[in-house]
mmCIF file of C-alpha atoms in Angstrom:
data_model
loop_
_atom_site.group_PDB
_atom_site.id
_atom_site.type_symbol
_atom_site.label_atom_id
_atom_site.label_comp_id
_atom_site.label_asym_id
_atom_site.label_seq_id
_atom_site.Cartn_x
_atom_site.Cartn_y
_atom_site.Cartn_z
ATOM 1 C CA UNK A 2 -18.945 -42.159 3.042
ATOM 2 C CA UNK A 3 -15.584 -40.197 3.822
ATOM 3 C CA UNK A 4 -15.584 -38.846 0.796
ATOM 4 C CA UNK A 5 -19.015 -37.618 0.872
ATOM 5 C CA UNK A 6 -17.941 -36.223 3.921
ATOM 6 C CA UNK A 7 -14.835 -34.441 2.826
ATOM 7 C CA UNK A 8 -17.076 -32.895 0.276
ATOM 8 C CA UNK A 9 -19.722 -31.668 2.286
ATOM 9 C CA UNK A 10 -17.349 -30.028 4.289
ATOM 10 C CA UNK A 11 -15.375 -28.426 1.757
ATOM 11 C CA UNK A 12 -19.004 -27.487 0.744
ATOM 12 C CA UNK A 13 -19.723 -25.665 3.871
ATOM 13 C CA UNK A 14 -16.225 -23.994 3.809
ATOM 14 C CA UNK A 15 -16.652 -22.599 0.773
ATOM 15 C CA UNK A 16 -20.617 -21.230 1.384
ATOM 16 C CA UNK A 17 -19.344 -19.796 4.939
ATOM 17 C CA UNK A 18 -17.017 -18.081 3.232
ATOM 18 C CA UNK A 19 -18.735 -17.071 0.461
ATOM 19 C CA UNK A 20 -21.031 -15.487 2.627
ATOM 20 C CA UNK A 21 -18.758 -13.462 5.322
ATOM 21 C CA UNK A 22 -17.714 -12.348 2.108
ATOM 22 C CA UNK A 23 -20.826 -11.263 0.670
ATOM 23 C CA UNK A 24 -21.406 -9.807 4.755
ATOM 24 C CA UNK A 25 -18.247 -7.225 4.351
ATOM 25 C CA UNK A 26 -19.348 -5.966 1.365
ATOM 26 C CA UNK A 27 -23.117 -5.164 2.563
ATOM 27 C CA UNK A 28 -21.372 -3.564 5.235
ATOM 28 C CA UNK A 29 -18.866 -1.830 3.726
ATOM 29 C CA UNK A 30 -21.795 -0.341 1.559
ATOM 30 C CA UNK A 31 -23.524 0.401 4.606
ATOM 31 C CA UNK A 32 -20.674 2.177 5.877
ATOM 32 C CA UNK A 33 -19.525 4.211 3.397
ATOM 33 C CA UNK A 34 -22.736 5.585 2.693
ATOM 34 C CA UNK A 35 -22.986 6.702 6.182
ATOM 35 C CA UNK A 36 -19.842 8.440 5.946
ATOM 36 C CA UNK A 37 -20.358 10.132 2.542
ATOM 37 C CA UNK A 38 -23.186 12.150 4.224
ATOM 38 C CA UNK A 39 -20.119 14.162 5.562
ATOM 39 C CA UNK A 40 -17.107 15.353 3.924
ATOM 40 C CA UNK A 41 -14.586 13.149 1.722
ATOM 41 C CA UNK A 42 -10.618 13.727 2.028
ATOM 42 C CA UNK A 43 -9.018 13.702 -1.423
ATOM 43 C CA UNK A 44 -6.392 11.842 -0.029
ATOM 44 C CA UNK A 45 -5.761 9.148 3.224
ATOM 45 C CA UNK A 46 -2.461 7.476 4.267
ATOM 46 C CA UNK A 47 -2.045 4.814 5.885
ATOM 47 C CA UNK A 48 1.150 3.904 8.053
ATOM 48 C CA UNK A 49 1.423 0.665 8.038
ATOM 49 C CA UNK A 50 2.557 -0.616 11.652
ATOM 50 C CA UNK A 51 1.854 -3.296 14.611
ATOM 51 C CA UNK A 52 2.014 -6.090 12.212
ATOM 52 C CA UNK A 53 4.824 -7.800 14.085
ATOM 53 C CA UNK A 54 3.002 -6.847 17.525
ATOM 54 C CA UNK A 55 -0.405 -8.599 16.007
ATOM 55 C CA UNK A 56 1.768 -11.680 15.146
ATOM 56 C CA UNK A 57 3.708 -11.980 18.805
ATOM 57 C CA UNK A 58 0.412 -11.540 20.359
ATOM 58 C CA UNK A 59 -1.352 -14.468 18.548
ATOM 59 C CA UNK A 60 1.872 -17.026 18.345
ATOM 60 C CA UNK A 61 2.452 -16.379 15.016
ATOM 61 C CA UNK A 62 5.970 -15.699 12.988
ATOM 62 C CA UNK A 63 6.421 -12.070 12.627
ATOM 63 C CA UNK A 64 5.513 -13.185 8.127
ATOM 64 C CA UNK A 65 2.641 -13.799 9.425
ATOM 65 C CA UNK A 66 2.144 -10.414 10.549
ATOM 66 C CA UNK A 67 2.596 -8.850 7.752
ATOM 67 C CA UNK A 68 1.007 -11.451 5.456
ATOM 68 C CA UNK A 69 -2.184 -10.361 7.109
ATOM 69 C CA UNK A 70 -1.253 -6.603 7.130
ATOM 70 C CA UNK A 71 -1.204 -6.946 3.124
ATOM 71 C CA UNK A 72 -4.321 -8.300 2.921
ATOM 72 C CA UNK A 73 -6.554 -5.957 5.494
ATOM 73 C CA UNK A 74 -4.397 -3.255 3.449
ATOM 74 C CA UNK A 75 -6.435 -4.601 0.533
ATOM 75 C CA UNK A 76 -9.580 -4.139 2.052
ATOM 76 C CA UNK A 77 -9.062 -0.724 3.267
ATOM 77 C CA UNK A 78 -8.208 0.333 -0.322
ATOM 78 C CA UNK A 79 -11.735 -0.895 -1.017
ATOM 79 C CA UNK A 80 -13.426 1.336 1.521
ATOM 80 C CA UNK A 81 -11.577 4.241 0.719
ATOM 81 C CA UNK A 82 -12.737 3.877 -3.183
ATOM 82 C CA UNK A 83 -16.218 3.351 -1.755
ATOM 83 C CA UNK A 84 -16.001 6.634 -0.541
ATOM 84 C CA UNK A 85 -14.762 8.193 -3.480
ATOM 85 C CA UNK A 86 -11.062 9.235 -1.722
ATOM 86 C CA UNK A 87 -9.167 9.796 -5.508
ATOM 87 C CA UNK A 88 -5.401 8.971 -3.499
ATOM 88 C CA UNK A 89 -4.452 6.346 -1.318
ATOM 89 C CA UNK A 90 -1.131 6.157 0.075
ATOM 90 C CA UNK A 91 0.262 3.411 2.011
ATOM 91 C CA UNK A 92 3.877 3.471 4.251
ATOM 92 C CA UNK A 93 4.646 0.023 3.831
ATOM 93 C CA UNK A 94 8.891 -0.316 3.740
ATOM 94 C CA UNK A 95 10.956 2.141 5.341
ATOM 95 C CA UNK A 96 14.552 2.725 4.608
ATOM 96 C CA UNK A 97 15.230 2.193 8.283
ATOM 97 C CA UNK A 98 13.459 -0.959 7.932
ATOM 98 C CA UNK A 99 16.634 -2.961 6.385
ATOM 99 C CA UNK A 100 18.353 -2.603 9.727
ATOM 100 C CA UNK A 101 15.428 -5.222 10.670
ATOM 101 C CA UNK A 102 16.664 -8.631 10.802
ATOM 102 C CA UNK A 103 18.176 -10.591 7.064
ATOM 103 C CA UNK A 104 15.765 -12.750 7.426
ATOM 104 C CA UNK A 105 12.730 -10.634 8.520
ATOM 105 C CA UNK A 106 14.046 -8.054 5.643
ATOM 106 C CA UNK A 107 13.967 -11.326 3.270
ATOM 107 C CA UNK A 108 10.620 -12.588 4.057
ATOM 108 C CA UNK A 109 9.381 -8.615 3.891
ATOM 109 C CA UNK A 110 10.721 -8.742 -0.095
ATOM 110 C CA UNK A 111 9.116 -11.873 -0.929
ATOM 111 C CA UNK A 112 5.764 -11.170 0.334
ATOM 112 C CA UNK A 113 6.242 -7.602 -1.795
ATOM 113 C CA UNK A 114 6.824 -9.521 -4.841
ATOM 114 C CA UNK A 115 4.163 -11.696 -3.941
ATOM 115 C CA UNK A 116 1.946 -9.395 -3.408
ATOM 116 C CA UNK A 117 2.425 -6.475 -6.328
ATOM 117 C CA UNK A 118 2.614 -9.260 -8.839
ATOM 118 C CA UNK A 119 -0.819 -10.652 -6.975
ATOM 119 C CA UNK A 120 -2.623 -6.816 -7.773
ATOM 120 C CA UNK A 121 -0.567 -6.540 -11.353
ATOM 121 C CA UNK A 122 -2.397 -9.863 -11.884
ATOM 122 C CA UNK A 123 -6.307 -8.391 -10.966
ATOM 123 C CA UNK A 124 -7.057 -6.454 -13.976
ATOM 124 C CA UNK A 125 -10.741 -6.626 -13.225
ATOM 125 C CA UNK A 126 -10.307 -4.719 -9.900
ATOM 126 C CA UNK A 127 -7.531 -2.032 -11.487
ATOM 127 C CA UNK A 128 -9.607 -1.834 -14.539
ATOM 128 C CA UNK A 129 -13.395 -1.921 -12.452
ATOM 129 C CA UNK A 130 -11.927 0.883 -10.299
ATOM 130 C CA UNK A 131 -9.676 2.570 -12.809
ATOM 131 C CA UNK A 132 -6.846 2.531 -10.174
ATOM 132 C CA UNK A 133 -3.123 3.394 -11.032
ATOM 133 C CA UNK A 134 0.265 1.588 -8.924
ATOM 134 C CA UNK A 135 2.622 3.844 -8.185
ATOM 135 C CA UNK A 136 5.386 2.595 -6.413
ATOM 136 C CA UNK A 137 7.354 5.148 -4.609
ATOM 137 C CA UNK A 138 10.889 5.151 -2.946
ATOM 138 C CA UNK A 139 14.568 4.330 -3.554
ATOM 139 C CA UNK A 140 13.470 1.959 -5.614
ATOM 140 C CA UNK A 141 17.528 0.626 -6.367
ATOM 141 C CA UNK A 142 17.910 0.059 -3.034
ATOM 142 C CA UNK A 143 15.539 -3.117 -3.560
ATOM 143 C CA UNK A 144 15.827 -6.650 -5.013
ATOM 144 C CA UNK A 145 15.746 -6.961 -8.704
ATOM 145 C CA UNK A 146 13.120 -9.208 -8.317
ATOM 146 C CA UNK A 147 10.702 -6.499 -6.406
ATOM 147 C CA UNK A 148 11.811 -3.700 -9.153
ATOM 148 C CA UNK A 149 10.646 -5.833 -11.460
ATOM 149 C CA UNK A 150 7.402 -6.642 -9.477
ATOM 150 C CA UNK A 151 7.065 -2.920 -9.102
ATOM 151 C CA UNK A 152 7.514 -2.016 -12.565
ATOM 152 C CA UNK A 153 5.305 -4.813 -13.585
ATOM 153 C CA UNK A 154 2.314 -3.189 -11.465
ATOM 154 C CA UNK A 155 3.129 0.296 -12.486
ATOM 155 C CA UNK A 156 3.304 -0.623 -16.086
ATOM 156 C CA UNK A 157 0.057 -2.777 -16.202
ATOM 157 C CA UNK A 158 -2.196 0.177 -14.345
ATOM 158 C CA UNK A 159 -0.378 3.679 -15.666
ATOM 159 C CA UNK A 160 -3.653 3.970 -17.910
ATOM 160 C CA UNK A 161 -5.825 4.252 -15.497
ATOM 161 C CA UNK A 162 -6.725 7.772 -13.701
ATOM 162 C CA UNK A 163 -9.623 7.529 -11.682
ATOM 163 C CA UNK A 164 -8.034 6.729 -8.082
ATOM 164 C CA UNK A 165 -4.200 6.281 -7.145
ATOM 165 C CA UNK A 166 -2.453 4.048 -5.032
ATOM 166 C CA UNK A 167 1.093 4.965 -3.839
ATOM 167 C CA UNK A 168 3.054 2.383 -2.370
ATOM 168 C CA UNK A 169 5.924 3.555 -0.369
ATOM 169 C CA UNK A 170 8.605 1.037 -0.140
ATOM 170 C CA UNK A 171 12.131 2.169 0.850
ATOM 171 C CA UNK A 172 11.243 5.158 1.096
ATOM 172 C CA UNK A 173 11.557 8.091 4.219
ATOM 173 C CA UNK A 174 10.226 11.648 4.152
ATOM 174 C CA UNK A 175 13.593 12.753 5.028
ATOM 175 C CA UNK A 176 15.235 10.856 2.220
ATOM 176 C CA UNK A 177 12.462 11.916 -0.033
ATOM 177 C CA UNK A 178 13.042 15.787 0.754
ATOM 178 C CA UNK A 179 16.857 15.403 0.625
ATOM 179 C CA UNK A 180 16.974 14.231 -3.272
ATOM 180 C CA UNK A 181 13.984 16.271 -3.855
ATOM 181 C CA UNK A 182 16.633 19.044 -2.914
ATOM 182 C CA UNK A 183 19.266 17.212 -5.074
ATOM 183 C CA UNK A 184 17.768 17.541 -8.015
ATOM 184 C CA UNK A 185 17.085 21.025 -7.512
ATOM 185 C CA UNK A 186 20.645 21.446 -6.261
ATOM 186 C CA UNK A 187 21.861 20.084 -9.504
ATOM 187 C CA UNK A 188 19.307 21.899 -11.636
ATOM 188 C CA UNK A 189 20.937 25.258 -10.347
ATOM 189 C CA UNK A 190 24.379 24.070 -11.156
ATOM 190 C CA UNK A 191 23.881 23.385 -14.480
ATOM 191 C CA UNK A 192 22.407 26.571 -15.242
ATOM 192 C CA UNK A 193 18.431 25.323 -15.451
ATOM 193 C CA UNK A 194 17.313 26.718 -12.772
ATOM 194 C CA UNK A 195 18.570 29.851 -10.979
ATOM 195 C CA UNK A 196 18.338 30.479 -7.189
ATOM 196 C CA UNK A 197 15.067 32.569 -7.292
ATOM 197 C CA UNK A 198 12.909 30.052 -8.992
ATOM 198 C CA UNK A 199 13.741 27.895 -6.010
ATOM 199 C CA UNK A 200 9.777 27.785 -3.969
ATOM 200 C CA UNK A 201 7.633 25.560 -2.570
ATOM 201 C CA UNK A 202 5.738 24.320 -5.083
ATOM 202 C CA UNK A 203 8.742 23.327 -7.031
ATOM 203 C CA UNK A 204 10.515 21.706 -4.135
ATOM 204 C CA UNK A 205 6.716 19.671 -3.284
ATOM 205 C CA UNK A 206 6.764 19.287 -7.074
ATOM 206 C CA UNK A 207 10.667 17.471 -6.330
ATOM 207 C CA UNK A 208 8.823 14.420 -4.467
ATOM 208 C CA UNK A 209 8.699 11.201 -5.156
ATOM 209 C CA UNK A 210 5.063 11.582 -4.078
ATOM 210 C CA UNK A 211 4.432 14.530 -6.670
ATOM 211 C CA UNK A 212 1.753 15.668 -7.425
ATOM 212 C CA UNK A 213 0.340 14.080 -4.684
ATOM 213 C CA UNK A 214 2.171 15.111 -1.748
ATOM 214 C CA UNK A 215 -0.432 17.186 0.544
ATOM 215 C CA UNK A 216 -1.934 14.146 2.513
ATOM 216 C CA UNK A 217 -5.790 15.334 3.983
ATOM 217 C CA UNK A 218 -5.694 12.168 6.927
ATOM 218 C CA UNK A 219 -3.083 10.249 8.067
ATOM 219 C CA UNK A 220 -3.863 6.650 9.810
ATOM 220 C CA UNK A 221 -1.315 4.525 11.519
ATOM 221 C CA UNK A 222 -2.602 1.219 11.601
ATOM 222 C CA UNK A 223 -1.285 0.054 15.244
ATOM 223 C CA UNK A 224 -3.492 2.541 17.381
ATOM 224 C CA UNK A 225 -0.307 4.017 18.159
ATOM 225 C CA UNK A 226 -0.536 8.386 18.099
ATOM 226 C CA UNK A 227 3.483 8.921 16.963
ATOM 227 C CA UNK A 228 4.984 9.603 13.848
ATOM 228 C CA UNK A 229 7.423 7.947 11.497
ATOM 229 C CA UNK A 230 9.643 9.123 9.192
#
């Protein structure tokens, strides 16, 4: 009888979810074709913040947090290629953020690893949705174990064209201007470039987010109005 029981249960675990599942996608559907009545950015950000605040707020370890921030990340990536947005960016890591904690900077580089092996892993979606990794940033400023989780994702998805996703980790504007200058800087020196070639395009062209540096909408996840860097 208890095992019947167990079953049944496990049963009716797996339907409910099976159908709040089914429930987001009719209404993501719903949704998006609501929204594609009007115009479509070419490309949404996302800064990814309150994830620590969500986690204090519900008596939850700040992992937590961001464990769930990943995966509501995920579904926002669906929307947005519902709609037919061709880039999706996503502030994740900040440079700044390694003056966090060792251990909340620890548990941030596992679930990284955790989770960019997790999407190198779901062909079917990359493939279905012909969506490239790109994973932007100081990238030697990180673990050897998220480089390699990085590459891994980049490497199993650089075929595909149809949408982007770039994935900022370590990464500031600031920091991405200055080597964008840099290179420039050095380019001069060594006689490739010369002064007047020096414009705009060529310094947005410097980016780590190049070619995909003009951003049409810019969320921040926590409600909050401010910018980052």
């Amino acid at each position: 009888v208890g095992a019947e029981r167990w079953r049944g249960a496990r049963w009716m675990r797996g339907t409910l979810k099976s159908i709040r599942r089914q429930m987001r996608r009719a209404t993501r559907r719903f949704v998006s074709e609501i929204l594609r009545c009007g115009a479509i950015p070419n490309h949404v950000a996302f800064i990814m913040d309150g994830n620590r605040r969500w986690a204090e707020q519900r008596n939850l370890k700040r992992r937590d947090g961001h464990a769930f921030g990943f995966t509501q990340l995920k579904e926002c990536l669906k929307w947005c290629l519902d709609l037919g947005i061709h880039v999706v960016t996503v502030y994740a890591f900040s440079i700044e953020n390694f003056k966090r904690s060792p251990e909340e900077v620890a548990a941030l580089m596992k679930l990284a690893e955790d989770k960019l092996n997790e999407l190198a892993e779901e062909k079917g979606f990359l493939e279905r949705n012909g969506v490239r990794i790109q994973v932007l940033g100081d990238l030697e400023l990180l673990p050897d174990n998220v480089q390699r989780a990085a590459s891994r994702a980049m490497r199993m998805s650089a075929h595909y064209n149809k949408a982007i996703f770039n994935i900022c980790f370590a990464y500031t504007g600031r920091h991405d201007m200055y080597q964008g200058v840099q290179h420039i800087c050095a380019a001069v020196e060594r006689g490739d470039l010369h002064p007047e070639d020096v414009t705009e395009d060529l310094i947005s062209n410097s980016l780590y987010t190049a070619p995909y540096s003009q951003v049409d909408l810019l969320v921040r996840t926590s409600g909050e109005t401010r910018l980052s860097d």
